[in-house]
Structures are given as structure tokens and as C-alpha cells.
Coordinates of C-alpha atoms and ligand atoms in Angstrom, one line a residue:
M1 CA 19.5 -41.2 0.9
T2 CA 18.5 -37.7 -0.1
A3 CA 16.3 -35.4 2.0
A4 CA 12.6 -35.4 1.4
P5 CA 11.6 -32.2 -0.5
N6 CA 10.0 -29.3 1.3
Q7 CA 10.0 -30.9 4.8
F8 CA 10.0 -27.5 6.3
V9 CA 6.7 -26.7 4.8
A10 CA 5.1 -29.7 6.5
R11 CA 6.8 -29.3 9.9
F12 CA 7.0 -25.6 10.4
R13 CA 4.1 -24.3 8.4
P14 CA 2.9 -22.2 11.4
L15 CA 6.0 -20.1 11.2
R16 CA 5.0 -18.3 8.0
L17 CA 8.3 -16.6 7.4
P18 CA 8.4 -13.1 6.2
R19 CA 10.3 -12.3 3.0
V20 CA 13.1 -10.4 4.6
C21 CA 15.4 -11.6 7.3
V22 CA 17.6 -9.0 9.0
A23 CA 21.1 -10.0 10.0
V24 CA 22.0 -8.7 13.5
T25 CA 25.5 -8.5 14.7
G26 CA 27.1 -7.2 17.9
S27 CA 30.4 -7.3 19.7
D28 CA 28.9 -8.6 23.0
P29 CA 25.7 -10.3 24.2
S30 CA 24.1 -7.1 25.4
E31 CA 24.7 -5.3 22.1
I32 CA 23.4 -8.0 19.9
V33 CA 20.2 -8.4 21.9
E34 CA 19.7 -4.6 22.3
K35 CA 20.0 -4.3 18.6
A36 CA 17.4 -7.0 18.1
E37 CA 15.1 -5.3 20.6
A38 CA 15.4 -2.1 18.6
L39 CA 14.5 -3.9 15.4
V40 CA 11.5 -6.0 16.4
R41 CA 9.0 -3.2 15.9
D42 CA 9.6 -3.2 12.1
N43 CA 11.2 -6.6 11.6
T44 CA 9.7 -9.9 12.6
F45 CA 12.5 -12.1 11.1
L46 CA 16.0 -11.8 12.6
E47 CA 19.2 -13.7 12.2
F48 CA 21.5 -13.7 15.2
R49 CA 25.1 -13.7 13.9
L50 CA 26.6 -15.5 16.9
D51 CA 29.9 -15.8 15.2
Y52 CA 30.4 -12.0 15.6
L53 CA 30.7 -12.6 19.4
A54 CA 33.9 -13.6 21.1
R55 CA 32.0 -16.2 23.2
P56 CA 28.7 -16.9 21.5
V57 CA 27.4 -19.2 24.2
L58 CA 27.3 -16.3 26.7
A59 CA 24.6 -14.6 24.6
L60 CA 22.2 -17.6 24.7
G61 CA 20.6 -16.7 28.0
R62 CA 19.8 -13.2 26.7
I63 CA 18.5 -14.6 23.4
K64 CA 16.3 -17.0 25.4
Q65 CA 14.7 -14.1 27.2
F66 CA 14.3 -12.3 23.9
T67 CA 12.6 -15.2 22.1
E68 CA 10.3 -15.7 25.1
Y69 CA 9.4 -12.1 25.1
H70 CA 8.8 -11.9 21.3
P71 CA 7.2 -15.1 20.3
H72 CA 5.9 -13.5 17.1
V73 CA 9.5 -13.0 15.9
S74 CA 11.2 -15.7 13.8
T75 CA 14.9 -16.1 14.6
I76 CA 17.8 -17.8 12.9
A77 CA 21.0 -18.6 14.8
T78 CA 24.1 -18.6 12.7
C79 CA 27.6 -19.3 13.9
R80 CA 29.5 -19.4 10.7
R81 CA 33.1 -20.7 10.9
V82 CA 36.1 -18.6 9.6
A83 CA 36.9 -21.2 7.0
N84 CA 33.5 -20.7 5.4
G85 CA 33.4 -16.9 5.5
G86 CA 32.2 -16.3 9.1
K87 CA 34.1 -15.3 12.3
F88 CA 33.7 -18.3 14.5
R89 CA 37.1 -19.9 15.3
G90 CA 35.9 -23.0 17.1
S91 CA 35.5 -26.5 15.9
V92 CA 32.6 -28.1 14.1
A93 CA 31.7 -29.9 17.3
S94 CA 31.4 -26.6 19.2
Q95 CA 29.5 -25.0 16.4
L96 CA 27.0 -27.8 16.5
D97 CA 26.8 -27.5 20.3
I98 CA 26.2 -23.7 20.1
L99 CA 23.5 -24.2 17.4
T100 CA 21.8 -26.9 19.5
K101 CA 21.8 -24.5 22.5
A102 CA 20.5 -21.7 20.4
A103 CA 17.6 -23.9 19.3
A104 CA 16.9 -24.6 23.0
A105 CA 17.0 -20.8 23.6
G106 CA 14.1 -20.5 21.2
C107 CA 15.7 -19.8 17.8
Q108 CA 13.3 -21.6 15.4
L109 CA 15.9 -21.9 12.7
V110 CA 19.6 -22.6 12.7
D111 CA 22.1 -22.2 9.9
M112 CA 25.0 -24.5 9.3
E113 CA 27.4 -24.6 6.4
L114 CA 27.6 -27.6 4.2
Q115 CA 31.3 -27.8 4.9
S116 CA 30.5 -28.2 8.6
A117 CA 27.5 -30.4 8.2
V118 CA 29.5 -33.0 6.2
H119 CA 31.6 -33.5 9.3
C120 CA 28.6 -34.2 11.5
K121 CA 26.9 -37.6 11.8
R122 CA 23.6 -37.8 10.2
T123 CA 22.0 -38.6 13.5
Q124 CA 23.5 -35.4 15.0
L125 CA 21.8 -33.3 12.2
E126 CA 18.6 -35.2 12.6
R127 CA 18.7 -34.5 16.3
L128 CA 19.3 -30.8 15.7
R129 CA 16.3 -30.8 13.3
T130 CA 14.0 -32.0 16.0
R131 CA 14.7 -28.8 17.9
A132 CA 14.9 -26.2 15.0
A133 CA 14.5 -26.0 11.3
L134 CA 17.9 -26.5 9.7
I135 CA 19.2 -24.2 7.0
L136 CA 22.0 -25.9 5.2
S137 CA 24.1 -23.2 3.6
Y138 CA 26.8 -22.8 1.0
H139 CA 28.6 -19.6 0.2
D140 CA 30.8 -19.0 -2.9
F141 CA 32.7 -15.8 -2.4
R142 CA 34.2 -15.8 -5.9
G143 CA 31.6 -16.6 -8.5
T144 CA 28.3 -18.2 -9.4
K145 CA 29.1 -21.7 -10.6
K146 CA 27.9 -25.3 -10.4
L147 CA 24.7 -24.5 -8.6
E148 CA 23.0 -27.8 -9.5
E149 CA 26.0 -29.9 -8.4
T150 CA 26.2 -28.0 -5.1
L151 CA 22.5 -28.6 -4.5
E152 CA 22.9 -32.3 -5.3
K153 CA 25.6 -32.5 -2.6
M154 CA 23.5 -30.5 -0.2
V155 CA 20.3 -32.5 -0.5
A156 CA 22.2 -35.7 0.4
L157 CA 22.0 -34.3 3.9
P158 CA 18.8 -33.8 5.8
A159 CA 17.8 -30.1 6.1
D160 CA 14.7 -27.9 5.9
F161 CA 16.1 -25.2 3.8
Y162 CA 19.0 -25.3 1.3
K163 CA 20.7 -21.9 1.0
I164 CA 23.1 -21.2 -1.8
V165 CA 24.7 -17.8 -1.8
T166 CA 27.1 -17.0 -4.6
T167 CA 29.0 -13.9 -5.9
A168 CA 27.8 -12.1 -9.0
T169 CA 30.7 -10.8 -11.1
T170 CA 28.4 -10.1 -14.1
L171 CA 24.7 -9.4 -14.4
H172 CA 24.4 -12.8 -16.1
D173 CA 25.2 -14.5 -12.8
N174 CA 21.9 -13.2 -11.5
V175 CA 20.2 -14.9 -14.5
V176 CA 22.0 -18.2 -13.5
M177 CA 20.8 -17.9 -9.9
M178 CA 17.2 -17.0 -10.9
K179 CA 16.9 -19.9 -13.4
F180 CA 18.3 -22.2 -10.7
L181 CA 15.7 -21.1 -8.2
E182 CA 12.9 -21.3 -10.8
K183 CA 13.8 -24.8 -11.7
N184 CA 14.3 -26.2 -8.2
S185 CA 12.2 -24.3 -5.7
D186 CA 9.1 -26.4 -6.2
R187 CA 11.1 -29.5 -5.0
Y188 CA 13.1 -28.0 -2.2
S189 CA 12.8 -25.0 0.1
L190 CA 15.6 -22.8 -1.3
I191 CA 17.2 -19.6 -0.4
G192 CA 19.3 -18.2 -3.2
L193 CA 20.9 -14.9 -3.9
C194 CA 24.1 -13.4 -5.3
M195 CA 26.4 -11.2 -3.2
G196 CA 28.3 -8.2 -4.6
E197 CA 27.2 -4.9 -6.1
Q198 CA 26.3 -6.7 -9.3
G199 CA 24.1 -9.1 -7.4
I200 CA 21.8 -6.6 -5.8
I201 CA 19.0 -7.5 -8.2
S202 CA 19.0 -11.1 -7.1
R203 CA 18.2 -9.9 -3.5
V204 CA 15.0 -8.4 -4.8
L205 CA 14.1 -10.7 -7.7
G206 CA 15.3 -14.0 -6.0
V207 CA 12.0 -14.2 -4.1
R208 CA 10.2 -13.7 -7.3
A209 CA 12.0 -16.7 -8.8
G210 CA 11.4 -18.9 -5.7
S211 CA 13.7 -18.0 -2.9
A212 CA 11.9 -18.6 0.4
F213 CA 13.2 -15.3 1.7
T214 CA 16.2 -13.0 1.4
F215 CA 18.7 -11.3 3.8
A216 CA 19.0 -7.6 4.5
A217 CA 21.2 -5.4 6.6
V218 CA 20.1 -3.4 9.6
S219 CA 21.7 -0.3 8.1
E220 CA 24.2 0.9 5.5
D221 CA 27.1 0.6 8.1
E222 CA 26.2 -2.9 9.3
K223 CA 26.2 -5.1 6.2
T224 CA 27.2 -8.7 6.8
A225 CA 27.7 -9.5 3.2
P226 CA 28.8 -7.5 0.2
G227 CA 26.0 -5.9 -1.8
Q228 CA 23.5 -6.4 1.0
V229 CA 20.6 -4.0 0.9
T230 CA 19.0 -2.5 4.0
A231 CA 15.7 -4.0 5.2
Q232 CA 14.1 -0.6 5.0
E233 CA 15.1 -0.3 1.4
L234 CA 13.9 -3.8 0.5
R235 CA 10.5 -3.1 2.1
S236 CA 9.8 0.5 1.4
T237 CA 11.5 1.1 -1.9
Y238 CA 11.2 -2.3 -3.5
R239 CA 8.0 -3.5 -1.7
I240 CA 9.5 -6.9 -1.5
E241 CA 6.6 -8.4 0.4
Q242 CA 4.4 -7.8 -2.6
V243 CA 6.8 -9.1 -5.3
D244 CA 5.3 -12.2 -7.0
P245 CA 5.7 -14.1 -10.2
A246 CA 3.4 -11.6 -12.0
T247 CA 5.4 -8.6 -10.9
R248 CA 6.8 -6.8 -13.9
V249 CA 10.5 -5.9 -13.7
Y250 CA 11.9 -2.5 -14.7
A251 CA 15.4 -1.4 -14.2
V252 CA 18.0 1.3 -14.8
A253 CA 21.2 0.1 -16.4
G254 CA 24.5 1.9 -16.6
D255 CA 28.0 2.1 -15.2
P256 CA 28.1 3.5 -12.5
V257 CA 24.5 3.1 -11.3
L258 CA 24.7 2.6 -7.6
H259 CA 23.8 6.1 -6.7
S260 CA 21.0 6.5 -9.3
L261 CA 17.9 8.3 -8.1
S262 CA 15.8 6.2 -10.5
P263 CA 14.9 3.3 -8.2
A264 CA 13.5 5.7 -5.6
I265 CA 11.4 7.7 -8.0
M266 CA 10.2 4.9 -10.2
N267 CA 9.3 2.5 -7.4
A268 CA 7.4 5.4 -5.8
A269 CA 5.5 6.0 -9.0
L270 CA 4.7 2.2 -9.4
R271 CA 3.4 2.2 -5.8
R272 CA 1.3 5.3 -6.2
E273 CA -0.3 4.0 -9.4
T274 CA -0.7 0.5 -8.0
V275 CA 1.2 -1.1 -10.8
N276 CA 2.5 -4.6 -9.9
G277 CA 6.0 -3.8 -10.8
V278 CA 9.5 -3.4 -9.2
Y279 CA 12.3 -1.2 -10.5
V280 CA 15.9 -2.2 -9.7
A281 CA 19.4 -1.0 -10.6
L282 CA 21.6 -3.0 -13.0
H283 CA 25.3 -2.3 -12.8
A284 CA 26.3 -3.3 -16.3
K285 CA 30.0 -3.4 -16.8
T286 CA 29.5 -4.3 -20.5
L287 CA 26.7 -3.8 -23.0
K288 CA 26.9 -7.5 -24.0
D289 CA 26.3 -8.5 -20.4
L290 CA 23.4 -6.1 -20.1
L291 CA 21.7 -7.3 -23.3
G292 CA 22.1 -10.9 -22.3
C293 CA 20.5 -10.2 -18.9
V294 CA 17.7 -8.2 -20.5
K295 CA 16.9 -11.0 -22.8
E296 CA 16.9 -13.7 -20.2
I297 CA 15.3 -12.0 -17.2
P298 CA 11.8 -10.9 -18.4
I299 CA 12.6 -7.2 -18.0
H300 CA 9.6 -5.2 -19.2
G301 CA 11.3 -1.7 -19.3
L302 CA 14.7 -0.3 -18.9
S303 CA 16.1 3.2 -18.3
I304 CA 19.4 3.4 -20.1
T305 CA 22.0 5.8 -18.7
M306 CA 25.7 6.5 -19.3
P307 CA 27.7 5.1 -21.0
Y308 CA 25.2 3.0 -23.1
K309 CA 22.7 5.5 -24.4
E310 CA 24.3 5.6 -27.9
A311 CA 25.9 2.2 -28.1
I312 CA 22.6 0.4 -27.4
V313 CA 20.8 1.9 -30.4
S314 CA 22.2 -0.6 -33.0
H315 CA 21.0 -3.5 -30.9
L316 CA 17.3 -2.5 -30.9
D317 CA 14.6 -4.0 -33.1
N318 CA 12.9 -0.6 -33.6
T319 CA 13.2 3.0 -32.3
D320 CA 11.0 6.0 -32.1
A321 CA 11.7 9.1 -34.2
H322 CA 13.5 10.9 -31.4
T323 CA 15.9 8.1 -30.8
T324 CA 16.7 7.8 -34.5
K325 CA 17.3 11.6 -34.8
I326 CA 19.2 12.0 -31.6
G327 CA 21.1 8.7 -32.0
A328 CA 20.7 7.9 -28.3
C329 CA 18.2 5.8 -26.4
N330 CA 17.3 6.3 -22.8
T331 CA 14.2 4.1 -22.6
L332 CA 13.8 0.5 -23.7
V333 CA 10.7 -1.6 -23.8
R334 CA 10.9 -5.4 -24.2
A335 CA 7.8 -6.7 -26.0
Q336 CA 6.2 -10.0 -25.3
D337 CA 8.0 -11.6 -28.3
G338 CA 11.3 -10.5 -26.8
K339 CA 11.9 -7.7 -29.3
L340 CA 13.5 -4.5 -27.9
Y341 CA 12.1 -1.1 -28.7
G342 CA 13.9 2.1 -28.0
F343 CA 12.6 5.5 -27.1
N344 CA 14.2 8.8 -26.0
T345 CA 12.4 10.7 -23.3
D346 CA 15.1 13.3 -22.7
A347 CA 13.5 15.6 -25.2
A348 CA 10.2 15.5 -23.2
G349 CA 12.4 16.1 -20.1
V350 CA 13.5 19.4 -21.6
V351 CA 10.4 20.5 -23.3
R352 CA 7.8 19.9 -20.6
P353 CA 9.4 22.1 -17.8
L354 CA 9.8 24.9 -20.4
Q355 CA 6.2 24.6 -21.7
Q356 CA 5.0 25.0 -18.1
R357 CA 6.6 28.5 -18.1
I358 CA 6.8 29.9 -21.6
S359 CA 5.5 29.4 -25.2
L360 CA 8.2 27.7 -27.1
E361 CA 7.1 28.9 -30.5
Q362 CA 9.9 31.3 -31.6
A363 CA 11.4 31.4 -28.2
K364 CA 15.1 32.2 -28.4
I365 CA 17.0 29.3 -26.7
L366 CA 20.7 28.8 -26.3
V367 CA 21.8 25.2 -25.8
L368 CA 25.3 24.7 -24.3
G369 CA 26.8 21.3 -25.4
A370 CA 26.4 19.0 -28.4
G371 CA 26.4 15.6 -26.6
G372 CA 23.4 13.2 -26.3
A373 CA 21.4 15.5 -23.9
A374 CA 22.1 18.6 -26.0
R375 CA 20.9 16.8 -29.1
A376 CA 17.7 15.7 -27.3
A377 CA 17.1 19.3 -26.3
V378 CA 17.8 20.8 -29.7
Y379 CA 15.5 18.4 -31.6
G380 CA 12.8 18.6 -29.0
L381 CA 12.8 22.4 -29.0
K382 CA 13.0 22.7 -32.8
E383 CA 9.9 20.5 -33.1
R384 CA 8.1 23.0 -30.9
G385 CA 9.1 25.9 -33.1
A386 CA 11.8 27.4 -30.9
E387 CA 14.7 29.4 -32.4
V388 CA 17.7 27.3 -31.2
Y389 CA 21.3 28.4 -30.9
I390 CA 24.2 26.0 -30.1
L391 CA 27.5 26.6 -28.4
N392 CA 29.9 23.7 -27.7
R393 CA 33.5 23.5 -26.5
T394 CA 34.4 21.5 -29.6
L395 CA 33.2 23.0 -32.8
G396 CA 32.8 19.8 -34.9
P397 CA 29.9 18.2 -33.0
A398 CA 28.2 21.6 -32.7
Q399 CA 28.4 22.1 -36.4
K400 CA 27.0 18.7 -37.2
L401 CA 24.1 19.1 -34.8
A402 CA 23.3 22.6 -36.1
R403 CA 23.3 21.4 -39.7
S404 CA 21.1 18.4 -39.1
A405 CA 18.6 20.1 -36.8
R406 CA 18.6 23.4 -38.7
A407 CA 19.8 25.3 -35.6
R408 CA 22.3 28.2 -35.4
L409 CA 25.8 28.2 -34.2
V410 CA 27.0 30.8 -31.7
K411 CA 30.6 31.9 -30.9
R412 CA 31.4 32.3 -27.3
A413 CA 32.8 35.7 -27.9
D414 CA 29.4 36.9 -29.1
L415 CA 27.5 35.8 -26.0
K416 CA 28.0 39.2 -24.2
K417 CA 26.0 40.9 -27.0
L418 CA 23.2 38.3 -27.2
T419 CA 20.1 37.9 -25.1
F420 CA 17.9 34.7 -24.9
D421 CA 14.7 33.6 -23.4
V422 CA 16.4 30.5 -22.1
I423 CA 19.9 29.2 -21.7
I424 CA 20.2 25.4 -21.2
N425 CA 23.3 23.8 -19.9
A426 CA 23.5 20.4 -21.6
T427 CA 27.2 20.0 -20.8
S428 CA 28.6 18.1 -17.9
V429 CA 30.3 21.2 -16.4
G430 CA 29.2 21.7 -12.8
M431 CA 28.5 18.0 -12.3
G432 CA 29.6 16.9 -8.9
N433 CA 31.0 20.3 -7.9
T434 CA 29.9 23.8 -7.2
R435 CA 32.9 25.7 -8.4
E436 CA 32.7 25.2 -12.2
S437 CA 30.3 27.0 -14.5
P438 CA 30.0 26.7 -18.3
L439 CA 29.4 30.5 -18.5
N440 CA 30.8 33.7 -16.8
E441 CA 28.5 36.2 -15.1
N442 CA 28.5 38.6 -18.1
E443 CA 27.4 35.9 -20.5
I444 CA 24.2 35.2 -18.7
R445 CA 21.7 37.4 -20.4
T446 CA 18.4 35.5 -20.3
R447 CA 15.0 35.1 -18.5
Y448 CA 15.6 31.5 -17.7
V449 CA 18.6 29.3 -17.0
F450 CA 17.9 25.6 -17.2
D451 CA 20.7 23.5 -15.9
M452 CA 20.5 19.8 -16.8
V453 CA 23.0 19.0 -14.1
Y454 CA 21.2 17.8 -11.0
D455 CA 24.0 16.7 -8.8
P456 CA 24.6 19.0 -6.9
P457 CA 21.0 20.2 -6.8
E458 CA 22.3 23.8 -6.9
T459 CA 25.2 24.4 -9.3
R460 CA 27.5 27.4 -9.6
L461 CA 25.7 28.3 -12.9
M462 CA 22.3 28.3 -11.0
K463 CA 23.7 30.6 -8.3
M464 CA 25.1 33.0 -10.9
A465 CA 21.9 33.0 -12.9
K466 CA 19.9 33.9 -9.7
A467 CA 22.4 36.7 -9.0
A468 CA 21.9 37.9 -12.6
G469 CA 18.1 38.0 -12.1
A470 CA 17.3 35.0 -14.2
E471 CA 14.7 32.4 -13.1
V472 CA 16.3 29.0 -12.6
I473 CA 15.0 25.6 -13.8
P474 CA 16.8 22.9 -11.9
G475 CA 18.0 19.7 -13.6
I476 CA 15.9 17.7 -11.3
E477 CA 12.8 18.9 -13.2
M478 CA 14.2 17.3 -16.4
F479 CA 15.1 14.2 -14.5
V480 CA 11.5 13.8 -13.1
Q481 CA 9.9 14.7 -16.5
Q482 CA 12.0 12.2 -18.5
A483 CA 11.2 9.6 -15.9
A484 CA 7.5 10.4 -16.0
R485 CA 7.5 9.9 -19.8
Q486 CA 9.2 6.5 -19.3
F487 CA 6.6 5.6 -16.8
E488 CA 3.8 6.5 -19.3
I489 CA 5.4 4.5 -22.1
W490 CA 5.8 1.4 -19.8
T491 CA 2.5 1.4 -18.0
G492 CA 0.1 3.4 -20.2
K493 CA -0.8 5.4 -17.1
P494 CA -0.3 9.1 -16.4
A495 CA 2.8 9.5 -14.1
P496 CA 2.2 10.8 -10.6
L497 CA 4.5 13.8 -11.1
D498 CA 4.0 15.4 -7.7
E499 CA 4.8 12.2 -5.9
M500 CA 7.9 11.6 -8.1
L501 CA 9.2 15.1 -7.4
R502 CA 8.5 14.8 -3.7
V503 CA 10.4 11.5 -3.4
V504 CA 13.4 12.7 -5.5
N505 CA 13.7 15.9 -3.4
R506 CA 13.5 13.8 -0.2
V507 CA 16.2 11.4 -1.3
I508 CA 18.5 14.3 -2.3
E509 CA 17.9 16.0 1.1
E510 CA 18.6 12.7 2.9
R511 CA 21.8 12.2 0.9
A512 CA 23.0 15.8 1.5
A513 CA 22.3 15.3 5.3
A514 CA 24.2 12.0 5.3
K515 CA 27.1 13.7 3.4
D516 CA 27.2 16.6 5.9
A517 CA 27.2 14.2 8.8
D518 CA 30.0 12.2 7.2
D519 CA 32.1 15.4 6.5
G520 CA 31.5 16.4 10.1
L521 CA 32.8 13.0 11.4
K522 CA 35.9 13.3 9.1
K523 CA 36.7 16.8 10.5
K524 CA 36.5 15.5 14.1
Ligands
LIG601 P1 27.8 13.7 -23.3 O1 27.1 13.1 -24.5 O2 29.1 13.1 -22.8 O3 28.1 15.2 -23.7 C1 28.9 16.1 -22.8 C2 28.9 17.5 -23.3 O4 29.5 18.3 -22.3 C3 29.6 17.7 -24.6 O5 29.0 18.7 -25.4 C4 31.0 18.2 -24.1 O6 31.7 19.0 -25.0 C5 30.6 19.0 -22.9 N1 31.7 19.2 -22.0 C6 32.2 18.2 -21.2 N2 33.2 18.7 -20.5 C7 33.3 20.0 -20.8 C8 34.1 21.1 -20.3 N3 35.0 20.9 -19.4 N4 33.9 22.3 -20.8 C9 32.9 22.5 -21.7 N5 32.1 21.6 -22.2 C10 32.3 20.3 -21.7 O7 26.8 13.8 -22.0 P2 25.3 13.9 -22.0 O8 24.6 12.6 -21.9 O9 24.9 14.8 -23.2 O10 25.0 14.7 -20.7 C11 25.4 16.1 -20.5 C12 24.9 16.5 -19.1 O11 23.5 16.5 -19.0 C13 25.4 15.7 -18.0 O12 25.8 16.5 -16.9 C14 24.2 14.8 -17.6 O13 24.2 14.5 -16.2 C15 23.1 15.8 -17.9 N6 21.8 15.1 -18.1 C16 20.8 15.4 -17.2 C17 19.6 14.8 -17.4 C18 18.5 15.1 -16.5 O14 17.6 14.3 -16.4 N7 18.5 16.2 -15.7 C19 19.4 13.9 -18.5 C20 20.5 13.6 -19.4 C21 21.7 14.3 -19.2 P3 32.7 18.4 -26.1 O15 31.9 18.0 -27.3 O16 33.6 19.5 -26.3 O17 33.4 17.2 -25.4

């Protein structure tokens, strides 16, 4: 006999579960309950990971007090066995006993793995379900395979929710999970997501595809599964409570992409302009995987970053004039018919901050570099009538660019004699460190220095430029402006620039503070 679909909905409708359940761990009963107490103000759905305790049963008295004191909080009791990825070393019988007692202590839901449940009598599971809603769970720590077969095995047992958690080793695994949820969530109450860094999108988009809720970590340091996102991030950055089937999906794709500032800035812009959209990060290890994912998940817009800006061009159905000239695409739009259109907004990212300060017509501008970003700058500035000079470490690419854009080449030895209105650093020198600069002090003879590098926020070149009396334009302005242009292309609305700048500066400050704290800890 198989379980009747969606039994939970009928029996526990009053629970009205929130979208995000926060996993709470602790090394002793006081710690786990104190953590829960600290969380309840912002989180009304908690999972007590009893298996993290040496003697789970000793926590149940405290948990009973907690559930009585916070009747508005929904709680799951989980006591996952070691064999199934948890920390509980006891038998299935003692796991069942602990979960039954946890239900008596007021936990409205209990989680038991399929591998344990198959060793229980049907009557035991039915009895447990009279006390709490049962989440029957299955975890695959290696891949995302055989979801339908697994569900078939699971629904042979009575439960209120069927939870399938797999591991994403490719972006496509998220597609598999989402299609599975879309297909089956109207028949069963499902919880589905993929673990791992590549599975982060399934934690946000799974609820859009039909997962009843998703799991989050209390903080960065307290993740109970790989790739888990914090509850704060899910709610404030991704606005998970509002994600619905009509939500448009946007993403940044690259490798690496974990530390990208784009989700923070773009989600802030979507929120400010009340666009029903969510912006996630796609860690694409190959272009093929990325393209497959884009075609199958209805992604509306994509920011392309390193290393795919150039390689993606030949896969697009059409491109704007900038992309064609520059040979690199940083913005993709997926039309309703599935066709992919490419744009390049890096040129706008360079031109806009400069136009706010000077007239570009005949402005004398030196561009350092001849890579993708330099090409965007050179073409963008030439279009605005600037007199553009190019200097690159390797002569070949500089010559090619100068020829095609009708710009001039400069020799490094001549820099001491030349003055410019603007010097733009479009090389990667200075990225990630404050010791390297693409120029020496005596080569900075200009009114403005525009450093495209934005990590760190203040580069060596920027410090030297200030000392030389030049005004500095930080790379973050380019980052915000190119993102603003992307936002405009995708939504047709003007971008909330001030909000985007405010958010990006806040994130940079928070990261710098976290790094300082980390460095401080290491020194101790
Ligand atoms: P890219 O295509 O890989 O080009 C890198 C450029 O840097 C090439 O011209 C390369 O010269 C030069 N370079 C690398 N190492 C060097 C060194 N040690 N000494 C001298 N020159 C060196 O990269 P890209 O996409 O153009 O990006 C360039 C920089 O712009 C990166 O730092 C990127 O983060 C930044 N960027 C910022 C934004 C923003 O929004 N602020 C947007 C796009 C890019 P060779 O030809 O000699 O190799």
C-alpha cells in the first residue's frame, strides 16, 4: 500500500510552515535550547539536530519547555544516524524512541531517514504519525540520481513529507531536482534540494519548483550540510518568502563565483524596484553545463563573468554591437522562445562614471591592458569621441586593438613625458593585493585614475594616484554601473543606482570587517 498523497496538508494545515527551516545544533542540551531561544525572534521554524548531542534524550525536557513557551514556532526533531550522514550512534529502535519522545515534547514534525524507517514496523510509523508529522528523508552525499525510483520506495511508507536531498556535482543536477519537484509536488508534500556549492541555487529555486520549504544555517560557521546558505541570506538577500512560480530568475555565472557581489547588488535592485525576480549565483565548471542549465531552468537574464565572457559569444543567437566589436559578452537575455541574446555592459560601466565628471569628447585617455575589459573601455570611449591610448604588457593584443578601434599605441618608456585626462587600469594588476601597481609614481601624470580592480576597494595604484594629486575613480563605480545597465536591459526600468552603491559598499565593509576579525583570531 502506498501513502495517500498530501496527508500533511489535511492533518496539519494549521501549522502553515514558513519557507525556511533553520537547523540548530549544540554540544549539550543547554546550548541547543539557548541557541533556539536566540533565534526565535527572527525564525519561526527550527530543526533541533538532536544527533549532535551526546545524549539526545536529556535535551527533551528543555525542548518541552521551549515548545510550550513558543507555541508559534514550528519545530522538527531530527536524530540522524551515522550510517545516513548524521551523528547518532544508537540503534533504529532508540532513534524511534527519541523521536517519539521529541513529539511528546512538542516538536510538531519529526525526521526519520528512509534507511531507518524500513526497519520499523508500519504500525510503529503510524503511531509516530499520530503524535507528529513525519518527514521521511533520503540523503545522497555523492550525486543526484534516481529521484523517481527513490520517491517510489519512499511513498510505500506512510509519511507526511518526503524529503530528498542530493548532492549537485554539476549545475544540471539542480535542473534534475527542480524538474522532479515540479512533476511530483502536486501529488506529495515534498522537500527537495541539492547540497554542495553547485547546489546553492536549488536551495532558493527549489521552493519555486514545489519544495514545501528549505533548510538554512544559523550562521556561516554552523552549517549542517555542504552548500547550506544562512537563513538571513535566504530571507533578506533572496527574499525567499516571496519566491513563487511567476518569479523571474536571474543569475551570475562564472568560475569561481562564490564571492561575487552581484547577488547582493542585484537582489537589492530587484527589491527596490518591486520586480518579482530573484538573482542567484551559478558556479559553472564548464560552459556546456552552464548552457544546458540556462536552457532548462527558465533563466531570464544572466551576468557572465570570468572565464566565459568570450567563449559564450559563439553560442548566442544574436548580440549587440558592443559584444560583436569587443568579442566578449557579460550580459545574456533569454527570450520567451528560448533564444539567447548577448549584450556587453562593461563599456557603459566605464563611460558612465567618466561622463559624470568630464566631457569625453577629445579627452585624452590612457587604457592599460588589452583584455576583455580594456576592449570594452577602448570602444566605449572611442564612440564618445575620446582620444584613446593603449599600453599593454604584451604588444600583440595591444596592436590588434589599437588597429581595430583606431586608437594609439604608447610605449611604457614614453609615459614619463605624457600627460592624460584619465588613466584607466584595465589589467588585473592589483587584484587581491595592495602591493602591486601597473604603473610607477612618476608615470602617473593625469587628472583622474580609474582603477577597474575593485577587490581590494583601495589598490596600490589608487593610493599612488591620490599621492600624485589625481582624483580616483574606484572600480566599484564601474561594477555598479555595468550592473545597472544589466538591470535596465532585463527589466526595462531605471536602475536604483544609489541603493546599489549603498548595498555594495555595505557588503564590502562587512567582508573587510569579517576578514579583520579572522586575521585577528589567527594571530592569537
Ligand atoms: P583579461 O581579459 O584576462 O585581461 C587581463 C589584462 O591584464 C591583459 O591585458 C593582461 O596583459 C593584463 N595583465 C595581466 N597580468 C599582468 C601583469 N602582471 N602585468 C601587466 N599586465 C598584466 O581580463 P579582463 O576581463 O579584461 O579584466 C581585467 C581587469 O578588469 C580585472 O582585474 C577585472 O577584475 C577588472 N574588471 C572590473 C570590472 C568592474 O566592474 N569593475 C569589470 C570587468 C573587469 P597581457 O595581454 O600581457 O596578458
